[in-house]
Amino acid sequence: MHKILELKHIEKKYSSSDSLVLKDVSLKCFESQISALTGPSGSGKSTLLHIAGLLDNSSSGEVWIDGKNASQFSDNVKTHIRLTSIGFVYQYHHLLQEFTALENVMLPQLIANRSKKAAKNRAESLLFKFGIGEKINMFPSELSGGQKQRVAIARALANNPILLLADEPTGNLDPETAQKVFDDLLRIVNEFKMSCIIATHNYDLASSVHRHYAITEGKLLQQ
Ligand code: ADP
Ligand code: MG
């Protein structure tokens, strides 16, 4: 199976503190696979996702993406990979309030130089896939929490990434909506043959995916 992400012996120390936030973290993520990451608040989940997504550098160790050692890339190349190969979803949707759902999903594509027509077609098709096809011209303030999070996921997928990193994506939703959004996420990851890591506090969700990693004080263990 195709390996999308590999973390090799990652350690992370923030300059403001002496202690290690991540300790010798290694993991592999393959296409069409979802890995869940659980752990108490402050255990290092977001730090791990930021490093895997090339938003932050590790203090030591290597991040391999699609068979290449991304730790060695220049900032420009990292920015390009983030735009074209990695999607991020956060607990709060971070949609741009002054743009419609459709425009929010078009924007990353326009930044990646896709034509307006192609961007619109893809945005529409993603929003339809997430069951919010009739809401595409609405603004975030006119959407429910679950709908906003679906738009945020569609936006993360806009440039057809190979890796989706979701940091407590359903953490702000009621359990029933969380389950539905999570099911949609699983379906799409399989359909697009992506690899995905989801940080979550929901152990039921975590135990239902391909791999469940738990992190405690920066140490990662596969469950
Ligand atoms: P989680 O997402 O599991 O709640 P985080 O990765 O956000 O955990 O944080 C792990 C640890 O790193 C915490 O002790 C937190 O205070 C610390 N930390 C996170 N970001 C920074 C930062 N930018 N500078 C210094 N310390 C940080
Ligand atoms: Mg976090």
PDB file of N, CA and C in Angstrom, residues 58-103:
ATOM      1  N   SER A  58      10.082  20.298  13.460  1.00  0.00           N
ATOM      2  CA  SER A  58      10.442  19.520  14.641  1.00  0.00           C
ATOM      3  C   SER A  58      11.839  19.940  15.091  1.00  0.00           C
ATOM      4  N   SER A  59      12.197  19.587  16.315  1.00  0.00           N
ATOM      5  CA  SER A  59      13.548  19.885  16.802  1.00  0.00           C
ATOM      6  C   SER A  59      14.523  18.841  16.286  1.00  0.00           C
ATOM      7  N   SER A  60      14.041  17.591  16.170  1.00  0.00           N
ATOM      8  CA  SER A  60      14.835  16.561  15.486  1.00  0.00           C
ATOM      9  C   SER A  60      13.882  15.527  14.911  1.00  0.00           C
ATOM     10  N   GLY A  61      14.414  14.650  14.074  1.00  0.00           N
ATOM     11  CA  GLY A  61      13.583  13.673  13.380  1.00  0.00           C
ATOM     12  C   GLY A  61      13.196  14.165  11.998  1.00  0.00           C
ATOM     13  N   GLU A  62      12.490  13.318  11.260  1.00  0.00           N
ATOM     14  CA  GLU A  62      12.163  13.631   9.861  1.00  0.00           C
ATOM     15  C   GLU A  62      10.678  13.429   9.560  1.00  0.00           C
ATOM     16  N   VAL A  63      10.168  14.270   8.667  1.00  0.00           N
ATOM     17  CA  VAL A  63       8.799  14.142   8.155  1.00  0.00           C
ATOM     18  C   VAL A  63       8.905  13.768   6.684  1.00  0.00           C
ATOM     19  N   TRP A  64       8.420  12.589   6.348  1.00  0.00           N
ATOM     20  CA  TRP A  64       8.426  12.149   4.946  1.00  0.00           C
ATOM     21  C   TRP A  64       7.018  12.213   4.412  1.00  0.00           C
ATOM     22  N   ILE A  65       6.850  12.900   3.279  1.00  0.00           N
ATOM     23  CA  ILE A  65       5.538  12.986   2.653  1.00  0.00           C
ATOM     24  C   ILE A  65       5.644  12.462   1.230  1.00  0.00           C
ATOM     25  N   ASP A  66       4.831  11.457   0.931  1.00  0.00           N
ATOM     26  CA  ASP A  66       4.800  10.851  -0.393  1.00  0.00           C
ATOM     27  C   ASP A  66       6.209  10.434  -0.845  1.00  0.00           C
ATOM     28  N   GLY A  67       6.945   9.836   0.066  1.00  0.00           N
ATOM     29  CA  GLY A  67       8.256   9.286  -0.279  1.00  0.00           C
ATOM     30  C   GLY A  67       9.399  10.292  -0.312  1.00  0.00           C
ATOM     31  N   LYS A  68       9.120  11.543   0.100  1.00  0.00           N
ATOM     32  CA  LYS A  68      10.199  12.541   0.094  1.00  0.00           C
ATOM     33  C   LYS A  68      10.409  13.105   1.491  1.00  0.00           C
ATOM     34  N   ASN A  69      11.664  13.371   1.808  1.00  0.00           N
ATOM     35  CA  ASN A  69      11.989  13.924   3.114  1.00  0.00           C
ATOM     36  C   ASN A  69      11.691  15.421   3.141  1.00  0.00           C
ATOM     37  N   ALA A  70      10.493  15.762   3.620  1.00  0.00           N
ATOM     38  CA  ALA A  70      10.029  17.153   3.568  1.00  0.00           C
ATOM     39  C   ALA A  70      10.756  18.036   4.577  1.00  0.00           C
ATOM     40  N   SER A  71      11.412  17.421   5.561  1.00  0.00           N
ATOM     41  CA  SER A  71      12.140  18.221   6.561  1.00  0.00           C
ATOM     42  C   SER A  71      13.241  19.039   5.901  1.00  0.00           C
ATOM     43  N   GLN A  72      13.707  18.573   4.747  1.00  0.00           N
ATOM     44  CA  GLN A  72      14.822  19.261   4.084  1.00  0.00           C
ATOM     45  C   GLN A  72      14.365  20.340   3.118  1.00  0.00           C
ATOM     46  N   PHE A  73      13.053  20.440   2.893  1.00  0.00           N
ATOM     47  CA  PHE A  73      12.564  21.386   1.884  1.00  0.00           C
ATOM     48  C   PHE A  73      12.664  22.835   2.370  1.00  0.00           C
ATOM     49  N   SER A  74      12.797  23.754   1.414  1.00  0.00           N
ATOM     50  CA  SER A  74      12.788  25.182   1.734  1.00  0.00           C
ATOM     51  C   SER A  74      11.369  25.586   2.144  1.00  0.00           C
ATOM     52  N   ASP A  75      11.257  26.768   2.770  1.00  0.00           N
ATOM     53  CA  ASP A  75       9.932  27.248   3.188  1.00  0.00           C
ATOM     54  C   ASP A  75       8.987  27.380   1.998  1.00  0.00           C
ATOM     55  N   ASN A  76       9.509  27.807   0.847  1.00  0.00           N
ATOM     56  CA  ASN A  76       8.664  27.956  -0.344  1.00  0.00           C
ATOM     57  C   ASN A  76       8.086  26.626  -0.787  1.00  0.00           C
ATOM     58  N   VAL A  77       8.925  25.604  -0.794  1.00  0.00           N
ATOM     59  CA  VAL A  77       8.458  24.280  -1.220  1.00  0.00           C
ATOM     60  C   VAL A  77       7.446  23.751  -0.201  1.00  0.00           C
ATOM     61  N   LYS A  78       7.727  23.970   1.100  1.00  0.00           N
ATOM     62  CA  LYS A  78       6.778  23.526   2.134  1.00  0.00           C
ATOM     63  C   LYS A  78       5.417  24.205   1.946  1.00  0.00           C
ATOM     64  N   THR A  79       5.438  25.492   1.647  1.00  0.00           N
ATOM     65  CA  THR A  79       4.186  26.226   1.434  1.00  0.00           C
ATOM     66  C   THR A  79       3.429  25.634   0.250  1.00  0.00           C
ATOM     67  N   HIS A  80       4.155  25.304  -0.807  1.00  0.00           N
ATOM     68  CA  HIS A  80       3.523  24.715  -1.991  1.00  0.00           C
ATOM     69  C   HIS A  80       2.906  23.353  -1.656  1.00  0.00           C
ATOM     70  N   ILE A  81       3.631  22.539  -0.898  1.00  0.00           N
ATOM     71  CA  ILE A  81       3.105  21.216  -0.527  1.00  0.00           C
ATOM     72  C   ILE A  81       1.859  21.361   0.345  1.00  0.00           C
ATOM     73  N   ARG A  82       1.917  22.323   1.287  1.00  0.00           N
ATOM     74  CA  ARG A  82       0.737  22.554   2.137  1.00  0.00           C
ATOM     75  C   ARG A  82      -0.482  22.920   1.300  1.00  0.00           C
ATOM     76  N   LEU A  83      -0.279  23.730   0.295  1.00  0.00           N
ATOM     77  CA  LEU A  83      -1.392  24.196  -0.537  1.00  0.00           C
ATOM     78  C   LEU A  83      -1.956  23.076  -1.411  1.00  0.00           C
ATOM     79  N   THR A  84      -1.077  22.241  -1.949  1.00  0.00           N
ATOM     80  CA  THR A  84      -1.521  21.296  -2.981  1.00  0.00           C
ATOM     81  C   THR A  84      -1.689  19.857  -2.476  1.00  0.00           C
ATOM     82  N   SER A  85      -1.012  19.502  -1.390  1.00  0.00           N
ATOM     83  CA  SER A  85      -1.018  18.087  -0.995  1.00  0.00           C
ATOM     84  C   SER A  85      -1.593  17.819   0.395  1.00  0.00           C
ATOM     85  N   ILE A  86      -1.821  18.883   1.174  1.00  0.00           N
ATOM     86  CA  ILE A  86      -2.265  18.676   2.555  1.00  0.00           C
ATOM     87  C   ILE A  86      -3.504  19.514   2.817  1.00  0.00           C
ATOM     88  N   GLY A  87      -4.502  18.896   3.450  1.00  0.00           N
ATOM     89  CA  GLY A  87      -5.694  19.646   3.861  1.00  0.00           C
ATOM     90  C   GLY A  87      -5.773  19.690   5.370  1.00  0.00           C
ATOM     91  N   PHE A  88      -6.225  20.815   5.898  1.00  0.00           N
ATOM     92  CA  PHE A  88      -6.359  20.967   7.352  1.00  0.00           C
ATOM     93  C   PHE A  88      -7.807  21.260   7.715  1.00  0.00           C
ATOM     94  N   VAL A  89      -8.266  20.618   8.789  1.00  0.00           N
ATOM     95  CA  VAL A  89      -9.564  20.971   9.372  1.00  0.00           C
ATOM     96  C   VAL A  89      -9.346  21.184  10.859  1.00  0.00           C
ATOM     97  N   TYR A  90      -9.935  22.241  11.387  1.00  0.00           N
ATOM     98  CA  TYR A  90      -9.756  22.567  12.805  1.00  0.00           C
ATOM     99  C   TYR A  90     -11.084  22.432  13.544  1.00  0.00           C
ATOM    100  N   GLN A  91     -11.013  22.547  14.860  1.00  0.00           N
ATOM    101  CA  GLN A  91     -12.220  22.439  15.689  1.00  0.00           C
ATOM    102  C   GLN A  91     -13.210  23.554  15.344  1.00  0.00           C
ATOM    103  N   TYR A  92     -12.685  24.755  15.156  1.00  0.00           N
ATOM    104  CA  TYR A  92     -13.533  25.865  14.728  1.00  0.00           C
ATOM    105  C   TYR A  92     -13.320  26.015  13.229  1.00  0.00           C
ATOM    106  N   HIS A  93     -14.399  26.234  12.518  1.00  0.00           N
ATOM    107  CA  HIS A  93     -14.350  26.084  11.062  1.00  0.00           C
ATOM    108  C   HIS A  93     -13.404  27.063  10.369  1.00  0.00           C
ATOM    109  N   HIS A  94     -13.207  28.277  10.959  1.00  0.00           N
ATOM    110  CA  HIS A  94     -12.329  29.288  10.344  1.00  0.00           C
ATOM    111  C   HIS A  94     -12.723  29.602   8.901  1.00  0.00           C
ATOM    112  N   LEU A  95     -14.027  29.566   8.621  1.00  0.00           N
ATOM    113  CA  LEU A  95     -14.463  29.994   7.287  1.00  0.00           C
ATOM    114  C   LEU A  95     -14.395  31.513   7.222  1.00  0.00           C
ATOM    115  N   LEU A  96     -14.223  32.036   6.014  1.00  0.00           N
ATOM    116  CA  LEU A  96     -14.227  33.490   5.844  1.00  0.00           C
ATOM    117  C   LEU A  96     -15.681  33.949   5.788  1.00  0.00           C
ATOM    118  N   GLN A  97     -16.055  34.777   6.761  1.00  0.00           N
ATOM    119  CA  GLN A  97     -17.469  35.134   6.970  1.00  0.00           C
ATOM    120  C   GLN A  97     -18.061  35.928   5.808  1.00  0.00           C
ATOM    121  N   GLU A  98     -17.220  36.682   5.107  1.00  0.00           N
ATOM    122  CA  GLU A  98     -17.745  37.568   4.052  1.00  0.00           C
ATOM    123  C   GLU A  98     -17.847  36.854   2.708  1.00  0.00           C
ATOM    124  N   PHE A  99     -17.511  35.553   2.696  1.00  0.00           N
ATOM    125  CA  PHE A  99     -17.624  34.763   1.470  1.00  0.00           C
ATOM    126  C   PHE A  99     -18.667  33.661   1.654  1.00  0.00           C
ATOM    127  N   THR A 100     -19.312  33.274   0.550  1.00  0.00           N
ATOM    128  CA  THR A 100     -20.295  32.182   0.611  1.00  0.00           C
ATOM    129  C   THR A 100     -19.570  30.847   0.798  1.00  0.00           C
ATOM    130  N   ALA A 101     -20.371  29.801   1.065  1.00  0.00           N
ATOM    131  CA  ALA A 101     -19.815  28.444   1.174  1.00  0.00           C
ATOM    132  C   ALA A 101     -19.028  28.104  -0.094  1.00  0.00           C
ATOM    133  N   LEU A 102     -19.663  28.371  -1.238  1.00  0.00           N
ATOM    134  CA  LEU A 102     -19.023  28.070  -2.525  1.00  0.00           C
ATOM    135  C   LEU A 102     -17.683  28.805  -2.652  1.00  0.00           C
ATOM    136  N   GLU A 103     -17.681  30.095  -2.342  1.00  0.00           N
ATOM    137  CA  GLU A 103     -16.459  30.894  -2.490  1.00  0.00           C
ATOM    138  C   GLU A 103     -15.376  30.434  -1.521  1.00  0.00           C
TER     139      GLU A 103
END
